[in-house]
Structures are given as structure tokens and as C-alpha cells.
């Protein structure tokens, strides 16, 4: 007795007969099931019949796929695939054109089934189709059915594409190259050629010889969107399969004819499913084109290459007008070069090539820097000289920034990644701009300098600046700018303040979508974490800070030091010598009781900013704060050495005055602490042992012989 799970209730149809409702026993051989069905209709020769799905994809039921049959399925009793293949094989060879046409039309339909395809190919039916194409004596309708059936058969991978004759390949190519021909024939022929190209490098070469780029481009100009799509697919297949030399020739052709712009403008108006397919091909074209930069990205700088050393020195010479190197001694020339490379922003100023050993970005970073210096010399000189002349620790290092920016652009543009079969997120700007990578770099390196100044960054803030610049670029590219000028305008409008506003808006939106228990946990944690920040601020005031004394005369600034007493009741301050980093509290002669402090002023409200109105630069204004004491008749005036110190002191003084902290630094730190704490609280730590102490740090290696000494390459 079969188990209930092995029984499937189905209906079986046959033209001209009442359907049979049967309980299919999945353990019974399929031949026995077919015999029972044939007996039900009194049909002789059950071996000549098979079961097939009546709806959807009308696939033959076999022993390998019968378990996919579900309750309620409707099947159809039809000719067995072997018998069907035999009948069509004979019909295709009929002397009657009508019979041949009907047979080939049915073949194009049933060839989608792999079971039938195996039977037909086992009779060398595919070779029969090849002969029809090579002889080319049939009507356009018959030829269309022949090509469609052939394509469906080959799609199963039963027969290798490489077995095809050169005569057949030339004939298919002639259908594509012919101008006055049937659109259906061209459409299927383009499909066949694409499959040939993707299957074999030998076939790629044959197809490349037979089908001209001009003819493919002509197909992109027709109104038939299906032909446009198939022509684009073949073009992408040729680009993806080509060797580097062939690919460069194709790129040169596309750029010479300005065809990338034409392809984008012509195809962007496609509609429906064709538009989705075209978007994928535009993405592939972009990906394959940009990937020609990958070898440079993967290649480190060779310190022994005279050409690469010359480019490095060319960057130095373009930025600094120096006395002739030939008139200097070797030591003097070497010292001068090291000094200028340091001003350029190289970390290893004695051997700057070492900064370009890391891959990626490798030599591509050198290429982008050289392109910027050569294409926009004024902007390059302005960037370097503006930052190399600064002495306030706010200089933006050109070389270090360029190397990291090149890496960011490689990641955003996915250079080095093979094209995905599903992606379609192309950048319209690619189709309107030659040398996109280099031109984007030129815009973005100037953006980086602008953002650096907006953030009042120092070398310690380098990673933070690069994160903001990455966000500026990705947000701008996501808006799909269609030209470099439009990208430039949008990305420069997206300044640091706008990024902070967008982050805050997204954070608030994210909080709104959080589950109520998480929001409740967040509110419960805030007081504890705010207290932690308050204590940190007070501790920082106890450590103290060195300030510059405000002077209206142009002379070397004097220094003074201010710190909070350990009991938080006194502010001690006084003049100090320059070489004294952390003077003891006893050496600071002046003091103000915290209880006498009446107010905290910032920016333009400070007395010393009002006194020197018009003489103070914006940076000093942003770093100025004052405390008033003794019924607000007196004030102690500060200009913080950095924005970080400004935030720490204004927050700390607010805590002493019993006010809320309000700096952007406090808000950022609170958000980080909240995020970390919530993640820790939500971790599933059940049955996870947590050690009481930190793990032991491993011992240092016994020797450092694995390090390579690059000093020998210094020239």
C-alpha cells in the first residue's frame, strides 16, 4: 500500500477525449503510469506517448523531474519526444514547403525542452538545420524558424559551438551585415553570434573578422528595439571576450566616433523590459571600459624605473620653482628634493616612491596626480603652494590625499571587478566624458582641499575627511549627473555642513523606524553616557591646555597655560615658557574661583573679538571663547589651538556652570557611545564565555629579518 505522501492527484488531458483524474503513485515507473492512461482511452502503443505539462512551460515529464509534480497539476498526453523528433526530422526534409515551414515552426517551439533536444540532436537534426542555413535556399519565414530552432537546441549545451563550420559562421554573419534583410532573421543571427563569441576565443576571432563594428553601430540606430538590444549584447560580448590589444582598438573606435555618447542618447529612450536589458549593457560597457585601468591599479611603483622616477620629480618641479638642480651638490640636491617632496605631502620624503608601492591604487595614483598637474597646472600649483606654506598643522597633504582618493574612486567605480550578470547601475556621466577616472580625480582632489578647510582638519583628521569626501562623491553620483560640469556643481554644493545635515536627517529617520523597546533603551542609556562625557571633559580641563596670548602687534606670540584644579573649584592660569609642555599647577600664579564665573561667551560675542573687529580671521573667530566673572566686569579670553580643544573647553566650562553641553563633538561622541552600547546590549551572549581579563599580547618576533631595507633605492 503506497504511503499518502507518494500520491499526487492530477488531471490528464488529450485532444478529443474527456480528461482523466488519477492518483499518481510516484513510486510506480513512469512507463506504467503512461500505460494506464493509454488503457483508459484505449490507445495502443503506450511507448509512443509521454506526459507533458499542459500549462506554462510545456516540459516533458521524465523520471528525473517527476517529483516536481504537485497536487492539482494538469498534464497532457502527447507524442513521446523520440517520436516527435523523428516526425519533425522527416517533415523538415519534405519536398512540400508548407510542411517544411510547419515542421520548423514546431521545432522552434519544442526545442526549448532538453528531453526533446537530446532526441533530435541524437538524430543529427542540428546538422540538418546547419545545412539549410549554409544552402540559404529557403524563404525568410522558413529561415527564421530554422535559426530560432537551432539557437534553442544549442542553448542546452549538448553540442559544442566549436564544431560549427566557417561556412555556417560566415552565413550567419552575412545576415547581420546585410542591409535589406528580414528583421527577425537579423535578431536571431545576432543572438547566435553573441553565443559564439562567449563560448570560444577562436569563434571570437572569426566573428570579429566577419562582423564590422560599423555594422553593429548601424544596428543601434534602427527603430527596432529588439535589434538594438541584440546588437548591444553582441558588442558587449566582443568587448568582454577580446584580448587587451583588440579591446584597446575597440575603445579607440568608440571614442574616435564619439559613439559612447551616441549609444547612451539613442538607447536611453528604450522602454519596458528592453530598457532594463539595455541598462545592464550600458553598465557592462562602463565596467569593461574602466577595467582597462586595472593593470595600472595592480602594479606597484618600481623604484628602479627611470621613467617613473622622472614623473615623480616632474610633479615636484611643476609645484616648486627651484634653482637648477645641476648647480647644486649631490647632498644639497638630495636635501632640497626631500624637503619639497615633504611639502608635496609624501610620507616617505627621502624615497617618495615607497608611498606608491601599495596596490591598489599602485601606479594609477601616480597617473592621476600627473594628469592633474599637466592638465590643470594652475589648480595644481595653487593646491600645493597653499598647503605647503601653512604652519598651523592644518595643511592638506597632496600626495597622501591623492593616493587615498584614487583608491576611493577605484572602489566607487568598481575598477578591477568583473561585470556582474545582474547589475545595471551605470553612471550617465561615463557616456559624456572621456578619461572619466582622471577627470573625476581632478574635480574631487580640489573638493577634498575645500572640505579639508571646511572641517578645519589636521593630519589626525585625515581618515575622517576621506570618509566625508567618499560620501560627497557617492551621494552626488547617485543623483545620476549627465556631465562632468553638472557633477562638479553638485558635489561642490554638497559641503561639509550639508553632509552633517543629511546625516542628522537620516539618523532621525532611522530612529523613527527603530522598535519601541530599542528607543526606550536608548533614552535610558543617555543620562549615563552624558555623565561619562561630562567627567571626561572635566578631566581634560584638569590636565590643562596651552594657549597663545592675544597680541595686536606682529611679533612672536607668547604662551599661557590654563587648567582646572583637581577639586574643580579653581581655574589656574599663567604665562609659561615655550618648552614647558605641562607646567605644575603651583607655577600658575593667577586663579579664578569657579563660583565667581558668571557666563561663557563664544565667537563674535567674546570681548577680545569685539575689540579686534575686522582684524580677526574666521578661524580665530570660530576658536574664540571667554569666561566672565566678578559680576561680569572682568573676562578671561581664550583662542583654542584647535576645534577639538574648543569643544572640550566649552563643554567643560558649561558643565562647571551647570549648563547643557552643546558642541558638535559632544553630539558625535554621544551618538557613537549610544550605538556601541545598544549593539552590546542586543548581542546574543547566551552560553558565550566572556573572559575576566584581556587576552595576552603575543611576544615580539625574535628578529625583523623579514623587513626589506628600501634605503638602497634612494637616489
XYZ file of C-alpha atoms in Angstrom:
715
model
C 0.000 0.000 0.000
C 1.647 3.302 -1.087
C 2.052 5.991 1.561
C -0.107 9.115 1.268
C 2.905 11.393 0.598
C 3.783 9.357 -2.519
C 0.345 10.004 -4.077
C -0.289 13.109 -6.231
C -3.760 13.911 -7.513
C -3.630 15.242 -11.094
C -5.704 15.659 -14.248
C -4.564 14.395 -17.659
C -5.889 15.826 -20.929
C -5.874 14.660 -24.532
C -7.479 16.433 -27.529
C -10.868 14.915 -28.375
C -11.205 12.955 -25.112
C -12.568 13.527 -21.603
C -9.854 14.325 -19.029
C -8.785 11.587 -16.643
C -8.461 12.301 -12.927
C -5.864 9.976 -11.474
C -3.872 9.445 -8.327
C -0.254 9.355 -9.470
C 1.890 6.951 -7.450
C 5.369 8.497 -7.525
C 6.958 5.114 -6.770
C 5.436 3.492 -9.839
C 7.569 3.580 -13.048
C 6.525 6.387 -15.398
C 6.080 3.906 -18.269
C 3.497 2.013 -16.173
C 1.619 5.252 -15.434
C 1.534 6.156 -19.159
C 0.288 2.633 -19.991
C -2.599 3.011 -17.509
C -3.521 6.387 -19.024
C -3.424 4.946 -22.577
C -5.546 1.992 -21.475
C -8.085 4.454 -20.090
C -8.523 5.879 -23.595
C -7.979 2.543 -25.400
C -4.821 3.827 -27.099
C -2.388 1.215 -28.464
C 1.408 1.600 -28.281
C 1.941 3.420 -24.980
C 5.672 3.623 -25.785
C 4.778 6.279 -28.420
C 3.326 8.605 -25.782
C 4.629 10.834 -22.997
C 3.248 13.198 -20.397
C 3.769 16.920 -20.630
C 2.695 19.956 -18.603
C -0.443 21.490 -20.148
C 0.150 25.000 -18.793
C 3.143 27.337 -18.635
C 6.404 25.839 -19.865
C 5.177 22.668 -21.592
C 8.009 20.454 -20.443
C 8.110 16.672 -20.816
C 7.700 14.643 -17.610
C 10.680 12.351 -17.026
C 11.873 10.133 -14.205
C 14.304 12.900 -13.154
C 11.725 15.698 -12.842
C 8.516 13.826 -11.934
C 8.863 14.735 -8.246
C 8.154 18.362 -9.202
C 4.527 17.434 -9.985
C 2.198 18.945 -7.385
C -1.386 18.197 -6.404
C -3.802 19.778 -8.872
C -1.372 19.850 -11.818
C -2.835 19.442 -15.289
C -0.817 17.230 -17.622
C -1.317 16.349 -21.262
C -0.779 13.067 -23.057
C 1.284 13.797 -26.155
C 3.727 12.202 -28.564
C 6.867 10.807 -26.984
C 9.929 13.042 -27.548
C 11.641 10.370 -29.680
C 8.606 10.002 -31.921
C 8.152 13.777 -32.128
C 11.836 14.231 -33.053
C 11.539 11.572 -35.765
C 8.401 13.141 -37.259
C 9.915 16.640 -37.320
C 13.190 15.343 -38.762
C 11.239 13.875 -41.669
C 8.952 16.900 -42.035
C 11.927 19.269 -42.328
C 13.175 17.253 -45.332
C 9.778 17.242 -47.072
C 9.571 18.494 -50.647
C 6.481 20.488 -49.653
C 7.491 23.997 -48.498
C 4.370 24.241 -46.325
C 5.223 21.032 -44.467
C 8.824 22.205 -44.006
C 7.646 25.553 -42.664
C 5.187 23.967 -40.190
C 7.766 21.407 -39.047
C 10.432 24.060 -38.449
C 7.938 26.290 -36.644
C 7.007 23.433 -34.302
C 10.699 22.576 -33.879
C 11.429 26.150 -32.726
C 8.727 25.713 -30.087
C 9.523 22.229 -28.727
C 13.329 22.625 -28.822
C 13.171 24.528 -25.524
C 12.688 21.130 -23.837
C 16.003 19.394 -23.123
C 14.489 15.897 -23.419
C 13.290 16.607 -26.943
C 16.572 18.381 -27.807
C 18.573 15.266 -26.860
C 16.387 13.079 -29.093
C 16.573 15.469 -32.056
C 20.340 16.028 -31.776
C 20.920 12.242 -31.453
C 19.454 12.011 -34.994
C 21.879 14.734 -36.182
C 18.912 17.047 -36.595
C 21.040 20.094 -35.744
C 23.293 19.319 -38.714
C 20.206 19.334 -40.914
C 19.487 22.870 -39.733
C 23.103 23.903 -40.378
C 22.795 22.653 -43.980
C 19.587 24.652 -44.521
C 21.411 27.804 -43.371
C 24.503 27.115 -45.479
C 22.444 26.414 -48.638
C 20.295 29.516 -47.986
C 17.574 28.492 -50.470
C 14.582 28.948 -48.173
C 12.175 31.833 -47.648
C 12.673 34.377 -44.862
C 9.936 32.772 -42.754
C 11.458 29.288 -43.003
C 14.943 30.701 -42.349
C 13.694 32.499 -39.210
C 12.182 29.252 -37.847
C 15.383 27.369 -38.723
C 17.639 29.832 -36.898
C 15.304 30.005 -33.888
C 15.176 26.210 -33.596
C 18.962 25.985 -33.966
C 19.508 28.589 -31.222
C 17.148 26.773 -28.834
C 18.915 23.449 -29.437
C 22.385 24.916 -28.906
C 21.317 26.654 -25.698
C 21.164 23.267 -23.930
C 24.938 22.819 -24.278
C 24.602 19.313 -25.731
C 26.703 20.197 -28.785
C 29.818 22.400 -28.736
C 29.715 25.662 -30.664
C 33.260 24.997 -31.849
C 32.009 22.167 -34.092
C 30.409 24.701 -36.447
C 31.929 25.231 -39.876
C 33.378 28.538 -41.074
C 30.809 28.481 -43.918
C 27.978 28.494 -41.362
C 29.604 31.300 -39.342
C 30.074 33.429 -42.459
C 26.467 32.854 -43.498
C 25.155 33.947 -40.057
C 27.439 36.996 -40.201
C 26.120 37.833 -43.675
C 22.584 38.006 -42.277
C 23.833 40.579 -39.750
C 25.864 42.557 -42.297
C 23.151 42.626 -44.988
C 21.242 45.911 -45.056
C 17.945 44.964 -46.760
C 17.007 41.810 -44.865
C 14.290 40.456 -42.604
C 14.399 41.901 -39.051
C 13.533 38.547 -37.445
C 16.470 36.863 -39.197
C 18.858 39.591 -38.064
C 17.596 39.384 -34.495
C 18.202 35.627 -34.170
C 21.518 35.876 -36.057
C 22.798 38.481 -33.584
C 21.772 36.126 -30.778
C 23.697 33.225 -32.340
C 26.836 35.318 -32.873
C 26.764 36.501 -29.244
C 26.680 32.882 -28.035
C 29.569 32.005 -30.368
C 31.709 34.861 -29.052
C 31.079 33.979 -25.405
C 31.779 30.273 -25.936
C 35.211 30.311 -27.550
C 38.175 32.615 -28.225
C 38.581 31.007 -31.669
C 34.989 31.814 -32.563
C 35.511 35.342 -31.209
C 38.269 35.890 -33.758
C 36.120 34.548 -36.609
C 33.127 36.673 -35.654
C 35.326 39.765 -35.218
C 36.631 39.265 -38.760
C 33.166 38.789 -40.270
C 31.116 41.433 -38.434
C 32.361 45.020 -38.597
C 31.999 47.492 -35.751
C 30.403 49.943 -38.183
C 27.629 47.475 -38.959
C 26.958 46.820 -35.268
C 26.722 50.548 -34.621
C 24.314 50.835 -37.562
C 22.047 48.287 -35.864
C 21.982 50.514 -32.784
C 20.490 53.282 -34.917
C 17.417 51.379 -36.070
C 13.977 51.856 -34.529
C 13.512 48.136 -33.775
C 14.350 47.897 -30.070
C 14.864 44.124 -30.188
C 17.578 44.508 -32.833
C 19.108 47.362 -30.822
C 19.217 45.127 -27.752
C 20.740 42.137 -29.565
C 23.335 44.339 -31.312
C 24.291 45.865 -27.956
C 24.569 42.386 -26.431
C 26.941 41.270 -29.229
C 29.014 44.435 -28.876
C 29.375 43.821 -25.110
C 30.284 40.169 -25.728
C 33.026 41.244 -28.155
C 34.398 43.775 -25.660
C 34.350 41.316 -22.747
C 35.970 38.473 -24.667
C 38.593 40.499 -26.561
C 42.268 40.342 -25.679
C 43.770 43.590 -24.370
C 45.080 44.712 -27.779
C 41.762 44.032 -29.543
C 39.856 45.719 -26.728
C 42.007 48.840 -26.986
C 41.265 49.006 -30.728
C 37.534 48.806 -29.991
C 37.782 51.508 -27.340
C 39.685 53.702 -29.776
C 36.941 53.170 -32.365
C 34.184 54.013 -29.883
C 35.996 57.138 -28.679
C 37.037 58.254 -32.167
C 33.485 58.199 -33.433
C 32.152 59.700 -30.183
C 29.926 56.633 -30.113
C 29.658 56.190 -26.365
C 27.650 59.410 -26.196
C 25.550 58.331 -29.163
C 24.874 54.858 -27.713
C 23.702 56.377 -24.432
C 21.454 59.008 -26.040
C 19.993 56.539 -28.527
C 19.331 53.737 -26.059
C 18.164 55.736 -23.036
C 14.749 56.104 -24.669
C 14.150 52.336 -24.724
C 11.046 51.197 -22.880
C 9.792 48.298 -20.752
C 11.852 45.162 -20.305
C 14.114 46.251 -23.152
C 15.111 49.301 -21.100
C 16.191 47.066 -18.197
C 18.258 44.926 -20.543
C 19.805 47.980 -22.164
C 20.637 49.451 -18.750
C 22.569 46.257 -17.994
C 24.509 46.541 -21.271
C 25.343 50.188 -20.555
C 26.654 49.060 -17.158
C 28.754 46.335 -18.837
C 30.178 48.840 -21.356
C 31.122 51.158 -18.499
C 32.629 48.323 -16.441
C 34.681 46.824 -19.274
C 35.951 50.253 -20.345
C 37.012 51.336 -16.865
C 38.634 47.966 -16.165
C 41.382 48.763 -18.673
C 42.841 50.803 -15.771
C 43.160 47.666 -13.620
C 46.739 46.746 -14.675
C 47.983 50.171 -13.516
C 45.979 49.850 -10.304
C 47.525 46.436 -9.556
C 51.120 47.462 -10.381
C 53.313 48.991 -7.648
C 55.823 51.700 -8.436
C 59.220 50.342 -9.451
C 61.873 52.338 -7.627
C 64.403 51.325 -10.290
C 62.310 52.639 -13.196
C 63.851 55.850 -14.512
C 60.588 56.777 -16.260
C 58.567 56.542 -13.054
C 61.206 58.458 -11.074
C 61.116 61.177 -13.723
C 57.340 61.504 -13.325
C 57.744 61.861 -9.552
C 60.370 64.560 -9.991
C 58.165 66.175 -12.637
C 55.458 66.585 -10.009
C 57.966 68.225 -7.687
C 59.345 70.548 -10.347
C 55.863 71.560 -11.516
C 54.960 72.652 -7.980
C 58.160 74.441 -6.924
C 60.325 76.778 -8.976
C 63.775 75.930 -7.670
C 67.288 76.741 -8.723
C 68.750 74.421 -11.321
C 69.443 71.010 -9.827
C 72.668 70.774 -11.834
C 74.208 73.717 -9.962
C 73.799 72.005 -6.587
C 75.973 69.462 -4.883
C 74.642 65.919 -4.546
C 73.887 66.314 -0.824
C 72.289 69.733 -1.273
C 70.149 68.480 -4.178
C 69.058 65.429 -2.214
C 68.158 67.536 0.839
C 66.195 70.002 -1.290
C 64.277 67.207 -3.055
C 63.370 65.589 0.266
C 62.133 68.919 1.614
C 59.988 69.562 -1.467
C 58.585 66.027 -1.523
C 57.569 66.534 2.105
C 55.778 69.745 1.111
C 54.047 67.763 -1.644
C 52.587 65.535 1.041
C 54.610 62.330 0.640
C 55.044 60.337 3.850
C 58.453 58.982 2.810
C 60.010 62.219 1.582
C 63.501 60.737 1.093
C 62.100 57.970 -1.126
C 58.567 59.047 -2.195
C 58.174 56.037 -4.453
C 57.525 53.938 -1.349
C 54.184 55.724 -0.906
C 53.087 54.191 -4.228
C 54.128 50.588 -3.532
C 50.732 49.679 -2.058
C 48.276 48.148 -4.528
C 45.656 49.190 -5.193
C 45.964 52.034 -6.239
C 49.562 51.447 -7.326
C 50.702 53.341 -10.420
C 47.184 54.601 -11.088
C 47.658 57.116 -8.252
C 50.818 58.393 -9.953
C 48.905 58.648 -13.246
C 46.083 60.685 -11.711
C 48.466 63.070 -9.917
C 50.481 63.613 -13.107
C 47.298 64.119 -15.154
C 46.081 66.787 -12.709
C 49.449 68.583 -12.732
C 49.668 68.510 -16.548
C 46.025 69.234 -17.397
C 45.305 71.837 -14.712
C 48.731 73.292 -13.771
C 47.307 76.423 -12.109
C 44.965 74.430 -9.863
C 47.786 72.002 -9.054
C 50.227 74.761 -8.087
C 47.566 76.552 -6.064
C 46.727 73.368 -4.101
C 50.353 72.521 -3.309
C 51.627 76.017 -2.550
C 48.593 76.941 -0.445
C 49.120 73.932 1.823
C 52.922 73.769 1.829
C 53.164 77.363 3.101
C 50.885 76.778 6.111
C 52.487 76.343 9.530
C 49.396 75.763 11.685
C 49.162 71.960 11.299
C 46.140 72.414 9.028
C 47.950 71.697 5.756
C 46.301 69.141 3.453
C 48.934 66.645 2.147
C 48.530 66.500 -1.639
C 50.274 63.169 -2.307
C 48.772 61.241 0.609
C 45.317 62.620 -0.219
C 45.718 61.803 -3.923
C 46.697 58.198 -3.251
C 43.727 57.631 -0.946
C 41.331 59.493 -3.266
C 42.416 57.340 -6.220
C 41.685 54.234 -4.149
C 38.240 55.602 -3.202
C 37.379 56.336 -6.845
C 38.508 52.817 -7.842
C 36.153 51.367 -5.227
C 33.219 53.607 -6.181
C 33.647 52.927 -9.920
C 34.322 49.220 -9.189
C 37.534 49.192 -11.222
C 39.005 45.700 -11.191
C 35.676 43.962 -10.578
C 34.382 41.758 -13.434
C 30.992 42.904 -14.766
C 28.089 41.398 -12.862
C 25.419 39.497 -14.784
C 22.633 41.241 -12.878
C 23.789 44.820 -12.198
C 22.504 47.769 -14.217
C 23.666 50.760 -12.114
C 25.709 52.619 -14.713
C 26.792 56.269 -14.392
C 25.413 58.533 -17.177
C 28.476 60.779 -16.760
C 30.618 57.963 -18.203
C 28.942 58.359 -21.592
C 29.619 62.075 -21.836
C 33.201 62.227 -20.581
C 36.447 60.795 -21.906
C 39.052 59.750 -19.315
C 36.383 59.727 -16.631
C 38.659 58.444 -13.862
C 41.243 61.180 -14.373
C 38.703 63.992 -14.765
C 36.766 62.872 -11.680
C 40.038 62.861 -9.767
C 40.792 66.438 -10.838
C 37.399 67.628 -9.578
C 37.497 65.575 -6.381
C 41.047 66.452 -5.299
C 40.025 70.129 -5.316
C 36.834 69.173 -3.481
C 38.979 67.366 -0.895
C 41.048 70.509 -0.291
C 37.848 72.550 0.096
C 36.332 70.029 2.531
C 39.600 69.882 4.488
C 39.387 73.628 5.085
C 35.670 73.497 5.935
C 36.396 70.849 8.576
C 39.471 72.767 9.837
C 41.207 69.413 9.697
C 44.691 68.433 10.837
C 46.720 65.347 9.937
C 44.943 63.439 12.734
C 41.626 64.043 10.968
C 42.792 62.552 7.641
C 40.590 59.440 7.742
C 37.574 61.445 8.845
C 37.994 63.864 5.905
C 38.333 60.981 3.458
C 35.089 59.447 4.771
C 33.282 62.738 4.170
C 34.752 63.067 0.667
C 33.710 59.500 -0.165
C 30.193 60.355 0.995
C 30.161 63.553 -1.080
C 31.170 61.630 -4.212
C 28.789 58.681 -3.755
C 25.825 60.901 -2.921
C 26.479 63.071 -5.982
C 26.957 60.128 -8.354
C 23.759 58.542 -7.029
C 21.863 61.564 -8.393
C 22.994 60.441 -11.899
C 24.667 63.637 -13.205
C 24.898 63.538 -17.002
C 28.035 65.658 -17.398
C 31.259 66.462 -15.574
C 30.212 70.101 -15.155
C 26.948 69.042 -13.524
C 28.824 66.645 -11.225
C 31.265 69.422 -10.302
C 28.478 71.860 -9.408
C 26.538 69.305 -7.371
C 29.482 67.874 -5.445
C 30.788 71.327 -4.511
C 27.337 72.368 -3.323
C 27.321 69.322 -1.035
C 29.665 70.875 1.524
C 30.531 69.573 4.979
C 27.602 71.382 6.606
C 25.181 69.770 4.158
C 26.667 66.331 4.847
C 26.133 66.835 8.586
C 22.514 67.895 7.977
C 21.878 64.845 5.770
C 23.428 62.533 8.345
C 21.271 64.032 11.085
C 18.116 63.691 8.975
C 18.916 60.059 8.156
C 19.748 59.343 11.793
C 16.408 60.751 12.916
C 14.614 58.738 10.261
C 16.471 55.622 11.374
C 15.482 56.281 14.962
C 11.839 56.607 13.914
C 11.995 53.156 12.367
C 13.572 51.544 15.442
C 11.421 49.247 17.516
C 9.924 50.949 20.621
C 11.957 48.793 23.061
C 15.205 49.923 21.344
C 14.149 53.581 21.549
C 13.315 53.113 25.211
C 16.712 51.511 25.823
C 18.404 54.408 24.037
C 16.674 57.007 26.211
C 17.539 55.036 29.332
C 21.224 54.905 28.404
C 21.590 58.613 27.537
C 21.961 60.022 31.096
C 24.669 57.501 31.962
C 26.647 58.221 28.809
C 26.234 62.004 29.118
C 27.686 61.759 32.623
C 30.623 59.808 31.187
C 31.259 62.627 28.677
C 30.953 65.280 31.435
C 33.602 63.516 33.528
C 35.890 63.228 30.513
C 35.540 66.964 29.848
C 36.325 67.886 33.444
C 39.327 65.549 33.479
C 40.557 67.224 30.295
C 40.265 70.661 31.933
C 42.241 69.336 34.902
C 45.049 68.303 32.527
C 45.057 71.816 31.072
C 45.883 73.316 27.682
C 48.494 75.665 26.234
C 47.009 78.815 24.667
C 48.555 81.602 22.615
C 48.422 85.040 24.143
C 46.367 87.536 22.162
C 48.563 90.311 20.784
C 47.769 93.099 18.346
C 51.430 93.547 17.476
C 53.139 91.457 14.840
C 55.666 89.613 16.951
C 56.141 86.075 18.194
C 53.125 85.059 20.257
C 53.628 84.379 23.945
C 52.089 81.322 25.571
C 49.950 80.882 28.651
C 48.530 77.820 30.338
C 45.169 77.209 31.973
C 43.939 74.230 33.980
C 41.205 73.295 36.428
C 42.124 72.325 39.981
C 41.554 68.644 40.934
C 38.691 69.624 43.249
C 37.033 71.564 40.373
C 36.879 74.786 42.441
C 39.606 76.923 40.854
C 40.821 77.812 37.355
C 44.611 78.331 37.479
C 46.409 80.166 34.672
C 49.634 81.995 33.921
C 52.416 82.690 31.417
C 54.763 79.803 30.590
C 57.883 79.171 28.570
C 57.542 77.574 25.153
C 59.453 74.427 26.061
C 57.278 73.649 29.107
C 54.560 71.246 27.982
C 52.680 70.575 31.240
C 53.559 73.082 33.962
C 52.692 72.129 37.569
C 49.625 73.849 38.957
C 51.773 75.593 41.609
C 53.661 77.550 38.902
C 50.481 79.151 37.570
C 50.210 82.424 39.520
C 46.686 83.548 38.624
C 43.418 81.878 39.598
C 39.663 82.398 39.332
C 37.182 80.699 41.679
C 34.694 78.657 39.664
C 31.916 80.046 41.896
C 32.729 83.587 40.596
C 32.305 82.638 36.929
C 29.121 84.269 35.658
C 28.989 83.418 31.978
C 30.525 81.698 28.946
C 30.769 83.618 25.650
C 31.763 82.238 22.261
C 32.716 83.574 18.824
C 31.833 87.162 17.969
C 30.264 87.728 21.407
C 33.691 87.496 23.062
C 35.213 90.807 24.274
C 38.553 90.179 22.521
C 36.742 89.572 19.221
C 34.779 92.820 19.587
C 37.936 94.783 20.396
C 39.723 93.464 17.307
C 36.720 93.540 14.984
C 37.828 93.350 11.381
C 41.317 92.173 12.277
C 40.488 88.588 13.257
C 40.218 85.894 10.637
C 37.308 83.457 10.506
C 39.385 80.654 12.015
C 40.204 82.706 15.122
C 36.547 83.691 15.419
C 35.482 80.030 15.386
C 38.023 79.133 18.104
C 37.380 82.081 20.455
C 35.624 81.817 23.839
C 35.633 83.838 27.061
C 34.503 83.490 30.670
C 33.141 86.458 32.595
C 33.495 86.739 36.353
C 33.011 89.171 39.258
C 29.587 90.499 38.195
C 30.701 90.338 34.548
C 33.151 93.210 34.873
C 36.161 91.070 34.001
C 36.784 88.373 31.403
C 39.382 85.742 30.661
C 39.759 85.380 26.904
C 40.829 82.257 25.010
C 41.611 81.239 21.452
C 41.719 77.441 21.334
C 44.614 75.798 19.447
C 42.154 73.520 17.591
C 38.450 72.880 17.143
C 38.764 69.781 19.326
C 40.190 71.841 22.194
C 37.455 74.450 21.671
C 34.753 71.778 22.052
C 36.419 70.217 25.102
C 36.807 73.538 26.946
C 33.382 74.995 26.128
C 31.736 71.714 27.134
C 33.797 71.512 30.342
C 33.041 75.118 31.303
C 29.333 74.515 30.589
C 29.424 71.561 32.999
C 31.039 73.754 35.690
C 28.285 76.352 35.178
C 25.570 73.703 35.397
C 24.573 74.076 31.741
C 23.993 71.536 28.964
C 26.946 70.679 26.717
C 26.269 71.816 23.144
C 29.328 71.166 20.968
C 29.231 69.092 17.798
C 31.983 66.933 19.316
C 29.712 66.022 22.244
C 26.828 65.093 19.932
C 29.106 62.920 17.792
C 30.632 61.142 20.790
C 27.217 60.573 22.374
C 25.943 59.013 19.141
C 28.975 56.719 18.906
C 28.679 55.629 22.533
C 24.925 55.046 22.221
C 25.388 52.987 19.070
C 28.130 50.851 20.635
C 26.237 50.364 23.898
C 22.992 49.355 22.163
C 24.826 46.876 19.956
C 26.491 45.364 23.010
C 23.208 45.163 24.911
C 21.492 43.467 21.981
C 24.222 40.874 21.444
C 23.117 37.307 21.940
C 25.718 36.261 24.523
C 23.919 33.263 25.946
C 26.397 30.425 26.544
C 29.245 32.646 25.305
C 32.082 32.748 27.878
C 33.389 36.294 28.449
C 36.937 36.429 29.884
C 37.578 38.494 33.017
C 40.819 39.921 31.639
C 42.133 40.957 28.222
C 43.991 38.339 26.155
C 47.776 38.233 26.425
C 49.638 40.236 23.791
C 51.948 37.921 21.792
C 55.694 38.300 22.251
C 57.532 40.309 19.568
C 59.375 38.270 16.911
C 62.913 37.175 17.683
C 64.213 39.168 14.679
C 62.991 41.527 11.999
C 64.788 39.994 9.023
C 61.514 39.814 7.119
C 61.584 43.634 6.711
C 63.172 44.894 3.492
C 65.504 47.877 3.615
C 64.483 50.256 0.841
C 67.147 52.828 1.649
C 69.402 51.383 -1.035
C 66.995 52.636 -3.700
C 67.257 56.261 -2.586
C 68.849 58.345 -5.290
